[in-house]
JSON list of C-alpha atoms in Angstrom, two decimals:
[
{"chain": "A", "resi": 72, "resn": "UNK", "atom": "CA", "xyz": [17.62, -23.67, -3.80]},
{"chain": "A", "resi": 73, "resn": "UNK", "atom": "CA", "xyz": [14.62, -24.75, -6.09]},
{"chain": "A", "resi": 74, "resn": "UNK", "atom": "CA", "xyz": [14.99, -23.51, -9.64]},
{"chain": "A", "resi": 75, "resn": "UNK", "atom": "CA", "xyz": [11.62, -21.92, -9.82]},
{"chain": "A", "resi": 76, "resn": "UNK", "atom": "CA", "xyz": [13.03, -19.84, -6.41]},
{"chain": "A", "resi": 77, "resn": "UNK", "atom": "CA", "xyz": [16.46, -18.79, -8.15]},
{"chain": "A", "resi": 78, "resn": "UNK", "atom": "CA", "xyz": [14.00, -17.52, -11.74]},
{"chain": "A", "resi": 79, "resn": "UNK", "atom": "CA", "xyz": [11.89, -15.49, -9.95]},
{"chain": "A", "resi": 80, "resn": "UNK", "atom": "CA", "xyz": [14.76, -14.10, -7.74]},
{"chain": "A", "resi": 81, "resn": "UNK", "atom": "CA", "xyz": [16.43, -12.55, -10.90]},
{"chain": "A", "resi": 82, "resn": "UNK", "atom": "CA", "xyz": [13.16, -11.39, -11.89]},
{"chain": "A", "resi": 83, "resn": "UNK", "atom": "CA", "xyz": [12.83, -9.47, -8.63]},
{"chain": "A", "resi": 84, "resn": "UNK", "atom": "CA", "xyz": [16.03, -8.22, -8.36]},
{"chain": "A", "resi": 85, "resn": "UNK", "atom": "CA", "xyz": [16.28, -6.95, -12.40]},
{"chain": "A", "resi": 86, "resn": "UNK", "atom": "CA", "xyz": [12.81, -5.61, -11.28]},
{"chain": "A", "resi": 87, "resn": "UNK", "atom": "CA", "xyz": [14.03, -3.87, -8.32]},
{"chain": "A", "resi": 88, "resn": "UNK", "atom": "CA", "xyz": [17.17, -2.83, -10.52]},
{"chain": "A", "resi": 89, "resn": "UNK", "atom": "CA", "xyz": [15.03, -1.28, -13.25]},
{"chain": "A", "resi": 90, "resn": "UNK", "atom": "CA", "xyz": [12.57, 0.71, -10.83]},
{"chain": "A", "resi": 91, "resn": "UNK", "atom": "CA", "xyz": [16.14, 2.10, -9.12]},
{"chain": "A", "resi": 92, "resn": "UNK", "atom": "CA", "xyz": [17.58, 3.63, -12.18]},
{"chain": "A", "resi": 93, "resn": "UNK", "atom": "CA", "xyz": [13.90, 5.28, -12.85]},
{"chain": "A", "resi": 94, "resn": "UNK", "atom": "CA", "xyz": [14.12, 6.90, -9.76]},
{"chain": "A", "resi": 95, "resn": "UNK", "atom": "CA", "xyz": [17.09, 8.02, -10.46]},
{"chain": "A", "resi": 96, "resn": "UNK", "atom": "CA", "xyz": [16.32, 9.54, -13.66]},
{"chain": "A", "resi": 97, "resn": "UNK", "atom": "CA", "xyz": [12.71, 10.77, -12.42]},
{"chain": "A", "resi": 98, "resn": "UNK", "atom": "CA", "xyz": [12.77, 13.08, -9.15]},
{"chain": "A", "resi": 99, "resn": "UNK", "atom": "CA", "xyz": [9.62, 12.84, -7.27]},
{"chain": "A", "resi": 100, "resn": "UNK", "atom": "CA", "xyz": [10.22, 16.34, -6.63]},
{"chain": "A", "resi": 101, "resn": "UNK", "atom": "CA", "xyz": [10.64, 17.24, -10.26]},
{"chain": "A", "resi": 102, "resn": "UNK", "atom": "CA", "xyz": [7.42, 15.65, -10.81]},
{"chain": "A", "resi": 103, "resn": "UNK", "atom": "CA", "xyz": [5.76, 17.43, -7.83]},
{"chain": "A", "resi": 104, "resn": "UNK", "atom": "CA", "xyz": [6.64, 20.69, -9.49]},
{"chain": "A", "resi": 105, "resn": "UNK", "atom": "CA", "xyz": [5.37, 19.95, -13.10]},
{"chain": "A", "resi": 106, "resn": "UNK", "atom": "CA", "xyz": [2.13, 18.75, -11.14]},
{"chain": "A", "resi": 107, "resn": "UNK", "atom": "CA", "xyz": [1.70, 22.21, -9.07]},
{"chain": "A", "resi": 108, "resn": "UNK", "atom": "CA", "xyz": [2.17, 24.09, -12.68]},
{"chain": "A", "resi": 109, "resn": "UNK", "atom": "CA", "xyz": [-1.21, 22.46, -13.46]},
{"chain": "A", "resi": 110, "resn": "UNK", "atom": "CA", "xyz": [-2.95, 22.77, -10.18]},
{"chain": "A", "resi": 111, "resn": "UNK", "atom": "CA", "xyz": [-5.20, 25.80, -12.24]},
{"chain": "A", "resi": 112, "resn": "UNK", "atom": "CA", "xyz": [-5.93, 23.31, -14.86]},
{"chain": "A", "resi": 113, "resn": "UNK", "atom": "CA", "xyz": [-8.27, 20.82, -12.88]},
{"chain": "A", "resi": 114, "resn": "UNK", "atom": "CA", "xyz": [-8.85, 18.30, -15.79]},
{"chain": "A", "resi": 115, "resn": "UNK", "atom": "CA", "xyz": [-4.98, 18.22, -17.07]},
{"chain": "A", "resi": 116, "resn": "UNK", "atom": "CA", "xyz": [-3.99, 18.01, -13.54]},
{"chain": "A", "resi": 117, "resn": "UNK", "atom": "CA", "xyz": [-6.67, 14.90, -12.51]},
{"chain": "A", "resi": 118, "resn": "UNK", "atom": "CA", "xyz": [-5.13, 13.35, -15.59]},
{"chain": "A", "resi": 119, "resn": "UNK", "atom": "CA", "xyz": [-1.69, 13.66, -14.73]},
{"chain": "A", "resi": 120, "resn": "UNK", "atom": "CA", "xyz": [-2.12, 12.64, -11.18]},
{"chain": "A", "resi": 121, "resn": "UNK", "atom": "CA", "xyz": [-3.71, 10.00, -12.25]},
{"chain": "A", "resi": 122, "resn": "UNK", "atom": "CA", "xyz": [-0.88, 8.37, -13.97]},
{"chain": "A", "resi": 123, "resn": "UNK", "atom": "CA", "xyz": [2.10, 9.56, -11.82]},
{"chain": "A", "resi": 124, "resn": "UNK", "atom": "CA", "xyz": [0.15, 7.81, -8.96]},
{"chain": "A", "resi": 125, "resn": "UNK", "atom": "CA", "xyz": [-0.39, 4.47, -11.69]},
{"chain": "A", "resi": 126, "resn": "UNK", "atom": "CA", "xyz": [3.49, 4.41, -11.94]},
{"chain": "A", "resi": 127, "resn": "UNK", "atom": "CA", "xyz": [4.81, 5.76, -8.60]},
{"chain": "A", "resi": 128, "resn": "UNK", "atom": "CA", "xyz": [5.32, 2.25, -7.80]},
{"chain": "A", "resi": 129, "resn": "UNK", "atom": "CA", "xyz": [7.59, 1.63, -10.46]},
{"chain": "A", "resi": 130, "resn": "UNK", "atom": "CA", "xyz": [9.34, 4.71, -9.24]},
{"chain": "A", "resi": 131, "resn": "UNK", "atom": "CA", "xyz": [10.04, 3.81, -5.87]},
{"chain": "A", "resi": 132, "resn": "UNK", "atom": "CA", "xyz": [8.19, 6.73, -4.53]},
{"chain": "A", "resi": 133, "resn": "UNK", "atom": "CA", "xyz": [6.65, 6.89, -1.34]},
{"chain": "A", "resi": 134, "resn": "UNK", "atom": "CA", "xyz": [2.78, 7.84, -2.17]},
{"chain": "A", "resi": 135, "resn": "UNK", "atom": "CA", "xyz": [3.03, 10.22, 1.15]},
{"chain": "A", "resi": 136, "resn": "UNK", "atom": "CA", "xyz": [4.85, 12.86, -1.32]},
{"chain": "A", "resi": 137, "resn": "UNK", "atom": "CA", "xyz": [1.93, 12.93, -3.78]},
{"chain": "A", "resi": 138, "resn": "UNK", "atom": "CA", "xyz": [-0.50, 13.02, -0.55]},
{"chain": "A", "resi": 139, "resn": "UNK", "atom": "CA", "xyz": [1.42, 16.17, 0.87]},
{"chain": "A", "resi": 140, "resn": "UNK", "atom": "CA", "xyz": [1.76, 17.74, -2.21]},
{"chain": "A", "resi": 141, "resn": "UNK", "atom": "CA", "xyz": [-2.35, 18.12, -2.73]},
{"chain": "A", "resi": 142, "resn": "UNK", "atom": "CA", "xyz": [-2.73, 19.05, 0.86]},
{"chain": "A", "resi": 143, "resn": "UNK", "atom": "CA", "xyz": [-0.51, 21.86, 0.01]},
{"chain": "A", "resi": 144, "resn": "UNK", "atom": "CA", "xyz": [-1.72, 22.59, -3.26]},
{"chain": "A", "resi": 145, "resn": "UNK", "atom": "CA", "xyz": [-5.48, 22.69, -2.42]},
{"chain": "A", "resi": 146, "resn": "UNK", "atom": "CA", "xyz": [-6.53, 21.83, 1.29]},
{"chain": "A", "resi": 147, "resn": "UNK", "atom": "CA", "xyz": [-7.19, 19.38, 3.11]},
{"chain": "A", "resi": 148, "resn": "UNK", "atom": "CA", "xyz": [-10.91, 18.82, 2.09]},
{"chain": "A", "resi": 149, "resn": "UNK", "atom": "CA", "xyz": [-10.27, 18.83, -0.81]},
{"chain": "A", "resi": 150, "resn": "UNK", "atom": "CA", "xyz": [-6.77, 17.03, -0.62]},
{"chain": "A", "resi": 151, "resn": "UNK", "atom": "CA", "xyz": [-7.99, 14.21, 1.61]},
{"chain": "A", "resi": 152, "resn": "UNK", "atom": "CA", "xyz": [-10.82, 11.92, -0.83]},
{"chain": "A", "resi": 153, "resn": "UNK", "atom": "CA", "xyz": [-7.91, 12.61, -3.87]},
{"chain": "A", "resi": 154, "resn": "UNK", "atom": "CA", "xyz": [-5.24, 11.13, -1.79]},
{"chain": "A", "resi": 155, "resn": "UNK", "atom": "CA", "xyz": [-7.80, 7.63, -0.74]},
{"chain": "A", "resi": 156, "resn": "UNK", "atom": "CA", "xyz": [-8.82, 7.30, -4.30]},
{"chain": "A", "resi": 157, "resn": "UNK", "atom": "CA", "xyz": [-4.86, 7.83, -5.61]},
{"chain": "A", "resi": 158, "resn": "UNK", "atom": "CA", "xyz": [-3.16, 5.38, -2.90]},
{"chain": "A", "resi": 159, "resn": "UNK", "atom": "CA", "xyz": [-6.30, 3.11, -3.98]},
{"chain": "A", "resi": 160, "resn": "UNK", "atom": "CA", "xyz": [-5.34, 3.80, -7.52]},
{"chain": "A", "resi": 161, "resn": "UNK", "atom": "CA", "xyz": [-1.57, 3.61, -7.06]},
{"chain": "A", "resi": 162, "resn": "UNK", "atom": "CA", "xyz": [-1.86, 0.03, -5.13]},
{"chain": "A", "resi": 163, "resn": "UNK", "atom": "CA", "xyz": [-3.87, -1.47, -8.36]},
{"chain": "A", "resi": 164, "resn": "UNK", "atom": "CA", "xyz": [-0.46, -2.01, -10.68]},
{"chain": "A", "resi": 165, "resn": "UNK", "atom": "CA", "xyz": [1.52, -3.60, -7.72]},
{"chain": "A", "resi": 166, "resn": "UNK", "atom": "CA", "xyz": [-1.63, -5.91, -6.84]},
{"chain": "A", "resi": 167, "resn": "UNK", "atom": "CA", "xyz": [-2.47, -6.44, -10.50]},
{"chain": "A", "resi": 168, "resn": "UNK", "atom": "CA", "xyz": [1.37, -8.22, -11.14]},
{"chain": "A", "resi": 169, "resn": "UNK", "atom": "CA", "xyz": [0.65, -10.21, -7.83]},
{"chain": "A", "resi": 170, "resn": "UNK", "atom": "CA", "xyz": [-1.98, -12.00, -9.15]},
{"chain": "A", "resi": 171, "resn": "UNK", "atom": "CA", "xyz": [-0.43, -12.59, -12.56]},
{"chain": "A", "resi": 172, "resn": "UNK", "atom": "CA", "xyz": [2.88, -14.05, -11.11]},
{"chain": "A", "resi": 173, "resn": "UNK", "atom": "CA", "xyz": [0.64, -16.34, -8.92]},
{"chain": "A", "resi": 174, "resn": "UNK", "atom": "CA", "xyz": [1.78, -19.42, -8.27]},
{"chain": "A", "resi": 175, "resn": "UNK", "atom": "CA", "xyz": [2.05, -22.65, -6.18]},
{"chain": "A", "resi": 176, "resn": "UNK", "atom": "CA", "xyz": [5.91, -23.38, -6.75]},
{"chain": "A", "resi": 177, "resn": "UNK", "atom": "CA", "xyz": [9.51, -21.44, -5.42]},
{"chain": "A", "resi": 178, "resn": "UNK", "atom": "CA", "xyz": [9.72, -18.17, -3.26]},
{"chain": "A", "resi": 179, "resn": "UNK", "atom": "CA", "xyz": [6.00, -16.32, -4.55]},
{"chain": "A", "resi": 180, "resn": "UNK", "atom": "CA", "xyz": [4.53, -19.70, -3.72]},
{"chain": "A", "resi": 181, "resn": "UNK", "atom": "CA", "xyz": [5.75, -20.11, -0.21]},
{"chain": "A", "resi": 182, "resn": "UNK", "atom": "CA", "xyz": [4.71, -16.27, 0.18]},
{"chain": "A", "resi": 183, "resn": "UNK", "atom": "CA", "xyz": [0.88, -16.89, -1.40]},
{"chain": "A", "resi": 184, "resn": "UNK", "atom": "CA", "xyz": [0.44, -19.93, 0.67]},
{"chain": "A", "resi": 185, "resn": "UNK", "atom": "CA", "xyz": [1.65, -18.08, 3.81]},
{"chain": "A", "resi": 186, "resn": "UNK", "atom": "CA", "xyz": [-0.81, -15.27, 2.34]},
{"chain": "A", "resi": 187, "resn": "UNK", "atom": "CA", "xyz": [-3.71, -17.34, 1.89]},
{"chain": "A", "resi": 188, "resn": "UNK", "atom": "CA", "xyz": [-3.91, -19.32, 5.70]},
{"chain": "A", "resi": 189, "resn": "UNK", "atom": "CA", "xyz": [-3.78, -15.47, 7.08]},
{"chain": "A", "resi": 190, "resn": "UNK", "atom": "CA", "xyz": [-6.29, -14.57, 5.06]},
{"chain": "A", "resi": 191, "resn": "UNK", "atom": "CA", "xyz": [-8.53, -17.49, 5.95]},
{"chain": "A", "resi": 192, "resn": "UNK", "atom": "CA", "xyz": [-7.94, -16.68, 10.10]},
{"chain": "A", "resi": 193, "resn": "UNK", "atom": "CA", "xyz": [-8.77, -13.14, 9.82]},
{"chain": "A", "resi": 194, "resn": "UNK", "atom": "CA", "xyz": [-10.17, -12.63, 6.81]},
{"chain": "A", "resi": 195, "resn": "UNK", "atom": "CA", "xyz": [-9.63, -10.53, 3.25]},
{"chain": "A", "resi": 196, "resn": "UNK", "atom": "CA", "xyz": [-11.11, -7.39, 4.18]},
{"chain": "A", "resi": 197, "resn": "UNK", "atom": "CA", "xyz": [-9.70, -7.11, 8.02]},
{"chain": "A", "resi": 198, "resn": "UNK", "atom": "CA", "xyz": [-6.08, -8.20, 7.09]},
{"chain": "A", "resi": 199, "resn": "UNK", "atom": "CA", "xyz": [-5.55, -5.80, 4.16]},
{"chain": "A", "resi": 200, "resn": "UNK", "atom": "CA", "xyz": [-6.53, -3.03, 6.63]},
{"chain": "A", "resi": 201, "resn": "UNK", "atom": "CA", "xyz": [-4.94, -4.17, 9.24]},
{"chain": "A", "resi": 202, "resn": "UNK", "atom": "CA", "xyz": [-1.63, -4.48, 6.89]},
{"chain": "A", "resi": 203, "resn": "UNK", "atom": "CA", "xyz": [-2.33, -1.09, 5.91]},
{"chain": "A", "resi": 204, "resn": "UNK", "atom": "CA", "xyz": [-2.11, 0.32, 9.53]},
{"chain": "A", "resi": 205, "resn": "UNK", "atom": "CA", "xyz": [0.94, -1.28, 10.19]},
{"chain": "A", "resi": 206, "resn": "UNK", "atom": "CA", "xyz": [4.54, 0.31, 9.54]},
{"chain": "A", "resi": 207, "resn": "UNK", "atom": "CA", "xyz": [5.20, -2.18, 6.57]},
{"chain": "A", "resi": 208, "resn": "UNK", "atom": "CA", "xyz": [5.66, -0.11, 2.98]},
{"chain": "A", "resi": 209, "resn": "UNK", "atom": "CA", "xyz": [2.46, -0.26, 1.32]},
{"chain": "A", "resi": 210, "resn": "UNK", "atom": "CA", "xyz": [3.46, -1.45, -2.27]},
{"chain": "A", "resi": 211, "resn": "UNK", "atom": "CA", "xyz": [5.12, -5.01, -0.92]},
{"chain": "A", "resi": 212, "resn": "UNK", "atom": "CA", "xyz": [1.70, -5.08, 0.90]},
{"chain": "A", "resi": 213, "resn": "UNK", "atom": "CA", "xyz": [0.05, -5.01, -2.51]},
{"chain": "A", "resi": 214, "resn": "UNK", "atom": "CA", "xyz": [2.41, -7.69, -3.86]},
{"chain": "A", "resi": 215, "resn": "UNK", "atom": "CA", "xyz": [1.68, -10.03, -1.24]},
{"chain": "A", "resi": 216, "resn": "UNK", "atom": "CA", "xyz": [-2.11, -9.44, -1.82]},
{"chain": "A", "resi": 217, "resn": "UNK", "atom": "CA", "xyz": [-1.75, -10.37, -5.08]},
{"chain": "A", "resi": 218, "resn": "UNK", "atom": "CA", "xyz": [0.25, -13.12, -4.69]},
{"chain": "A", "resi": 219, "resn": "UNK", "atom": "CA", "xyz": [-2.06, -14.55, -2.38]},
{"chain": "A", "resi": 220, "resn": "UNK", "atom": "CA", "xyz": [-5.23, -14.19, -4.27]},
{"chain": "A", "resi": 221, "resn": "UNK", "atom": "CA", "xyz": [-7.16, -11.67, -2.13]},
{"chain": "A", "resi": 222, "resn": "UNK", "atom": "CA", "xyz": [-9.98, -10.67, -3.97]},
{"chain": "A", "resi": 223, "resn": "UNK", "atom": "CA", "xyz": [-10.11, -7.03, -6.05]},
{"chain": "A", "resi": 224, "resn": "UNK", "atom": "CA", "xyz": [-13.47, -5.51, -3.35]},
{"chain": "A", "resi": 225, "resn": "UNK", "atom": "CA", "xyz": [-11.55, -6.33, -0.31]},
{"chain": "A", "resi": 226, "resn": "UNK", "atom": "CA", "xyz": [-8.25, -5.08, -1.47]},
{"chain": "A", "resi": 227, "resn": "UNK", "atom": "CA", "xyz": [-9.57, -1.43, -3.11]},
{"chain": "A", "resi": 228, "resn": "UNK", "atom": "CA", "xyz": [-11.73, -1.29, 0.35]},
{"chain": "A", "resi": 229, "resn": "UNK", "atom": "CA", "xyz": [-9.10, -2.41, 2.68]},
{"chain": "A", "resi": 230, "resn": "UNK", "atom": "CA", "xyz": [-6.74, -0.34, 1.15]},
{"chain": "A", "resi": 231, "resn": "UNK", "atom": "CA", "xyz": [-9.05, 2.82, 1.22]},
{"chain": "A", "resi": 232, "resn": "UNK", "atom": "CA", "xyz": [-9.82, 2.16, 5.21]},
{"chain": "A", "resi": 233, "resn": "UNK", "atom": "CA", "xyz": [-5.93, 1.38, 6.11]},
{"chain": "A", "resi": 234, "resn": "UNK", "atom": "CA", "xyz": [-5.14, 4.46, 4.23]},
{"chain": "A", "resi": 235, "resn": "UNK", "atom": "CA", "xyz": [-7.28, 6.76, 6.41]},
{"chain": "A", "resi": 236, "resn": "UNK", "atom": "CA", "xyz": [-5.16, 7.75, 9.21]},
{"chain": "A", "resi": 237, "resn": "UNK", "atom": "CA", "xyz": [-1.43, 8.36, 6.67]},
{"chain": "A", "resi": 238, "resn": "UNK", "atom": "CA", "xyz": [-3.86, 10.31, 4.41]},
{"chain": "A", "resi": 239, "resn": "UNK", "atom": "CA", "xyz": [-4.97, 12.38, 7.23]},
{"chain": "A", "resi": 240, "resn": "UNK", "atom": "CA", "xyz": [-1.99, 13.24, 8.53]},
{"chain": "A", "resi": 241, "resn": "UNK", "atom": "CA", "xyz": [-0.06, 14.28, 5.64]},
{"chain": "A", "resi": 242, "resn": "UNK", "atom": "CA", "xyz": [-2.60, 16.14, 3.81]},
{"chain": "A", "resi": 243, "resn": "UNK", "atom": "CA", "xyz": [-3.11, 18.33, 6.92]},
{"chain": "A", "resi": 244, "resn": "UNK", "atom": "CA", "xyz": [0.52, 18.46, 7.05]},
{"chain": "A", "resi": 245, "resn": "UNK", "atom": "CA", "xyz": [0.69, 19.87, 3.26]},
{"chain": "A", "resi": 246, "resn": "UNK", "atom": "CA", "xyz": [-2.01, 22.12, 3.65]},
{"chain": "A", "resi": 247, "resn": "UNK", "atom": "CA", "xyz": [-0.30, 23.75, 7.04]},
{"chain": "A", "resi": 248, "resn": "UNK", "atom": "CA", "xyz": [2.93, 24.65, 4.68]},
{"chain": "A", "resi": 249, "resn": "UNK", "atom": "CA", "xyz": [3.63, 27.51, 3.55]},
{"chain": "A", "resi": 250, "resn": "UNK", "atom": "CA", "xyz": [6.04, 26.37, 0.63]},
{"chain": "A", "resi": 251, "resn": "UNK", "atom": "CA", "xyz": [5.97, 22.80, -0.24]},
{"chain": "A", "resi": 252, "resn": "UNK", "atom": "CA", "xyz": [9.20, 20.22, 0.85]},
{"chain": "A", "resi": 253, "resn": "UNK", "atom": "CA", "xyz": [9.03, 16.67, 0.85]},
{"chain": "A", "resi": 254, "resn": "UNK", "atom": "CA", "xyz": [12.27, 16.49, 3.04]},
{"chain": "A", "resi": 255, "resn": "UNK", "atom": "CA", "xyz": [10.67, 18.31, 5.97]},
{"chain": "A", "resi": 256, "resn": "UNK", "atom": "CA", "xyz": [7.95, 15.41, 6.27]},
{"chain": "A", "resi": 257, "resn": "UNK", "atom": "CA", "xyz": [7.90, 12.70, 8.35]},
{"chain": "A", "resi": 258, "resn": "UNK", "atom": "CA", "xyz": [5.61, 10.26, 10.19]},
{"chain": "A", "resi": 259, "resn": "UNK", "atom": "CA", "xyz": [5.65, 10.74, 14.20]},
{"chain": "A", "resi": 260, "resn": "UNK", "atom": "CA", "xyz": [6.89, 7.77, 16.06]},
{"chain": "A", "resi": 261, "resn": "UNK", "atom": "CA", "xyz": [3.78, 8.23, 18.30]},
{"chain": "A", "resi": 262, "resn": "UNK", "atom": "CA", "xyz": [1.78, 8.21, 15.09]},
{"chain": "A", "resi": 263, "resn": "UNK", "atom": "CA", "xyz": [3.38, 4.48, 14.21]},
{"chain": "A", "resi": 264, "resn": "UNK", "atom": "CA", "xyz": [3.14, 3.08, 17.33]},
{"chain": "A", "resi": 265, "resn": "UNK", "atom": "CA", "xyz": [-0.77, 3.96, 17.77]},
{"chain": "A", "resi": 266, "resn": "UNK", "atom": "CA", "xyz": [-1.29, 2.12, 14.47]},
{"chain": "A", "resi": 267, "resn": "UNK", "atom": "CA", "xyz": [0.81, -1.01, 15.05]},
{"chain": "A", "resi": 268, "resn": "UNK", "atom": "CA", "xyz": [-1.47, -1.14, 18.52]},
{"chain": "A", "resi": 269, "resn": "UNK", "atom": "CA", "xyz": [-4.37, -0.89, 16.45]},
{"chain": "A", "resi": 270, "resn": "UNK", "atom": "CA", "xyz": [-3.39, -3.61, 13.89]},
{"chain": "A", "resi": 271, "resn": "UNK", "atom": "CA", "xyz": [-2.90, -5.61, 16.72]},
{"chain": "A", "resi": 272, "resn": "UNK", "atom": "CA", "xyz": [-6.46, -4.98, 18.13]},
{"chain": "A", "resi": 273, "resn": "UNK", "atom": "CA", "xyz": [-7.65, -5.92, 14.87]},
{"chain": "A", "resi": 274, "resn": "UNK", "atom": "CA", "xyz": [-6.42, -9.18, 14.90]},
{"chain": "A", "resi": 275, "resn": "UNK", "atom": "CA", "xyz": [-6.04, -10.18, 18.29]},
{"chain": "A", "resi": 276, "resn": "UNK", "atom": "CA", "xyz": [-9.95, -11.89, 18.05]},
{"chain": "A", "resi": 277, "resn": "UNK", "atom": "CA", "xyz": [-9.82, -13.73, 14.53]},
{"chain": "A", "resi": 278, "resn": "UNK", "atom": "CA", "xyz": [-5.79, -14.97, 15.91]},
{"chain": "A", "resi": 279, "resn": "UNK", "atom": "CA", "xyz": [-7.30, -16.16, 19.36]},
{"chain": "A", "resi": 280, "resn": "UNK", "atom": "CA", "xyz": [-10.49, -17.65, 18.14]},
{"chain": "A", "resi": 281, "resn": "UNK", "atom": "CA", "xyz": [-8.37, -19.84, 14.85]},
{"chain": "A", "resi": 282, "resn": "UNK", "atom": "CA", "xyz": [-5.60, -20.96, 17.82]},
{"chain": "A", "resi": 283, "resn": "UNK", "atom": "CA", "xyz": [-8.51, -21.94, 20.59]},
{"chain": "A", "resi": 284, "resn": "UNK", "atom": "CA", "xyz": [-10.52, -24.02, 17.82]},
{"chain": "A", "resi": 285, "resn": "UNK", "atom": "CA", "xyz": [-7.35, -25.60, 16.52]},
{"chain": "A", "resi": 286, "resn": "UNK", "atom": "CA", "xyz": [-6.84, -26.44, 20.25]},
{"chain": "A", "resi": 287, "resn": "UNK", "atom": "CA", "xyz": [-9.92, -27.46, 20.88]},
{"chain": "A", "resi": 288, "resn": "UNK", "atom": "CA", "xyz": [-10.64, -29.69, 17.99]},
{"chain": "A", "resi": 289, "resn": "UNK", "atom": "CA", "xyz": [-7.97, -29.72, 15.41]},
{"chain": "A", "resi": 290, "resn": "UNK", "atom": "CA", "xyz": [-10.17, -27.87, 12.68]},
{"chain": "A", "resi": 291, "resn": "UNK", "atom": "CA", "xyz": [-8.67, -23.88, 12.31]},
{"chain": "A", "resi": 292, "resn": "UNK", "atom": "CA", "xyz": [-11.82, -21.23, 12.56]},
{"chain": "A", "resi": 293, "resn": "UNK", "atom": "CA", "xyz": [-12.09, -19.20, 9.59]},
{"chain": "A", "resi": 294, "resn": "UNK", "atom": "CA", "xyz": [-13.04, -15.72, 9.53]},
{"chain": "A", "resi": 295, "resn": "UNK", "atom": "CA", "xyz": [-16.18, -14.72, 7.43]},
{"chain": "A", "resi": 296, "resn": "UNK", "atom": "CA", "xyz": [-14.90, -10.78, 7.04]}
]
């Protein structure tokens, strides 16, 4: 194994190590709690979810609690644009490290150049939402976006549009509570299989048209989206 491999496999796994023992030490629902305290406070409470959705992904917690927890606390109309702009929000620090630990060498180089020739078939905007729709944890998603160079627009927007249908369904599930419990929520099975057909709608055209040109003349098609 490469050296440059090995390095940045301790740094991952003192990462992951370090973000463990936070969550240990910081309960989500804990958190939740302080954050419904405020809920009559609207500028204290915008600030404060603004930075437990900045280091949620530091915390290890799924950004579905913080979702449910403002459908609950205030609706769904209201709830729903505060949950797009905090998962937008809360994918910015994962992305952000992605692009600073970009490189051409070991493991996160294999990954960005795997990144990057997706990116070119089907382009920046359609394969961060169609990442997004799929059942694969957002923040590793962000990581990888990073890591391949995917440019800031395209991310926030792509993130914003794949986040549409999770948003929906777990602020309507918060606001149809009638006390607030994170263990009582979970995604339908129906729910993930109707996205991972539509991810693969999305890129069933850009896929098929890059593998007919390569067939046809040895050049891949790249996708302008």
């Amino acid at each position: 194994m490469k050296r440059a491999t090995v390095r940045q496999l301790i740094g991952l796994t003192g990462l992951c190590g370090l973000a463990a023992v936070a969550a240990v030490l910081f309960s989500v629902d804990t958190v939740i709690s302080e954050l419904e305290g405020l809920a009559s406070r609207p500028l204290l409470f915008c600030l404060a979810l603004g930075i437990v959705y900045l280091v949620r992904p530091f915390l290890l917690w799924p950004v579905s609690s913080l979702a449910l927890a403002l459908g609950f606390l205030y609706g769904a109309a209201i709830a729903f644009p505060l949950a797009l702009a905090g998962a937008a929000l809360s994918a910015l620090p994962p992305y952000l490290i992605g692009r600073y630990a970009q490189t051409d060498i070991g493991l996160f180089g294999a990954i960005g150049h795997s990144g990057e020739a997706f990116v070119a078939t089907v382009g920046e905007f359609r394969g961060v939402v169609a990442a997004r729709f799929s059942p694969v944890p957002g923040d590793p998603i962000s990581y990888g976006a990073g890591l391949t160079g995917v440019s800031l627009q395209p991310f926030l927007s792509g993130t914003v549009v794949g986040e549409v249908p999770w948003a929906l369904v777990t602020v309507f599930t918060g606001a149809s509570m009638r006390s607030l419990s994170l263990s009582e929520f979970a995604v339908s099975p129906e729910l993930v299989v109707a996205l991972a057909g539509l991810t693969v709608i999305l890129l069933a055209g850009p896929l098929y048209n890059y593998y007919r040109g390569e067939r046809r003349t040895g050049a891949p098609t790249v996708s302008q989206d």
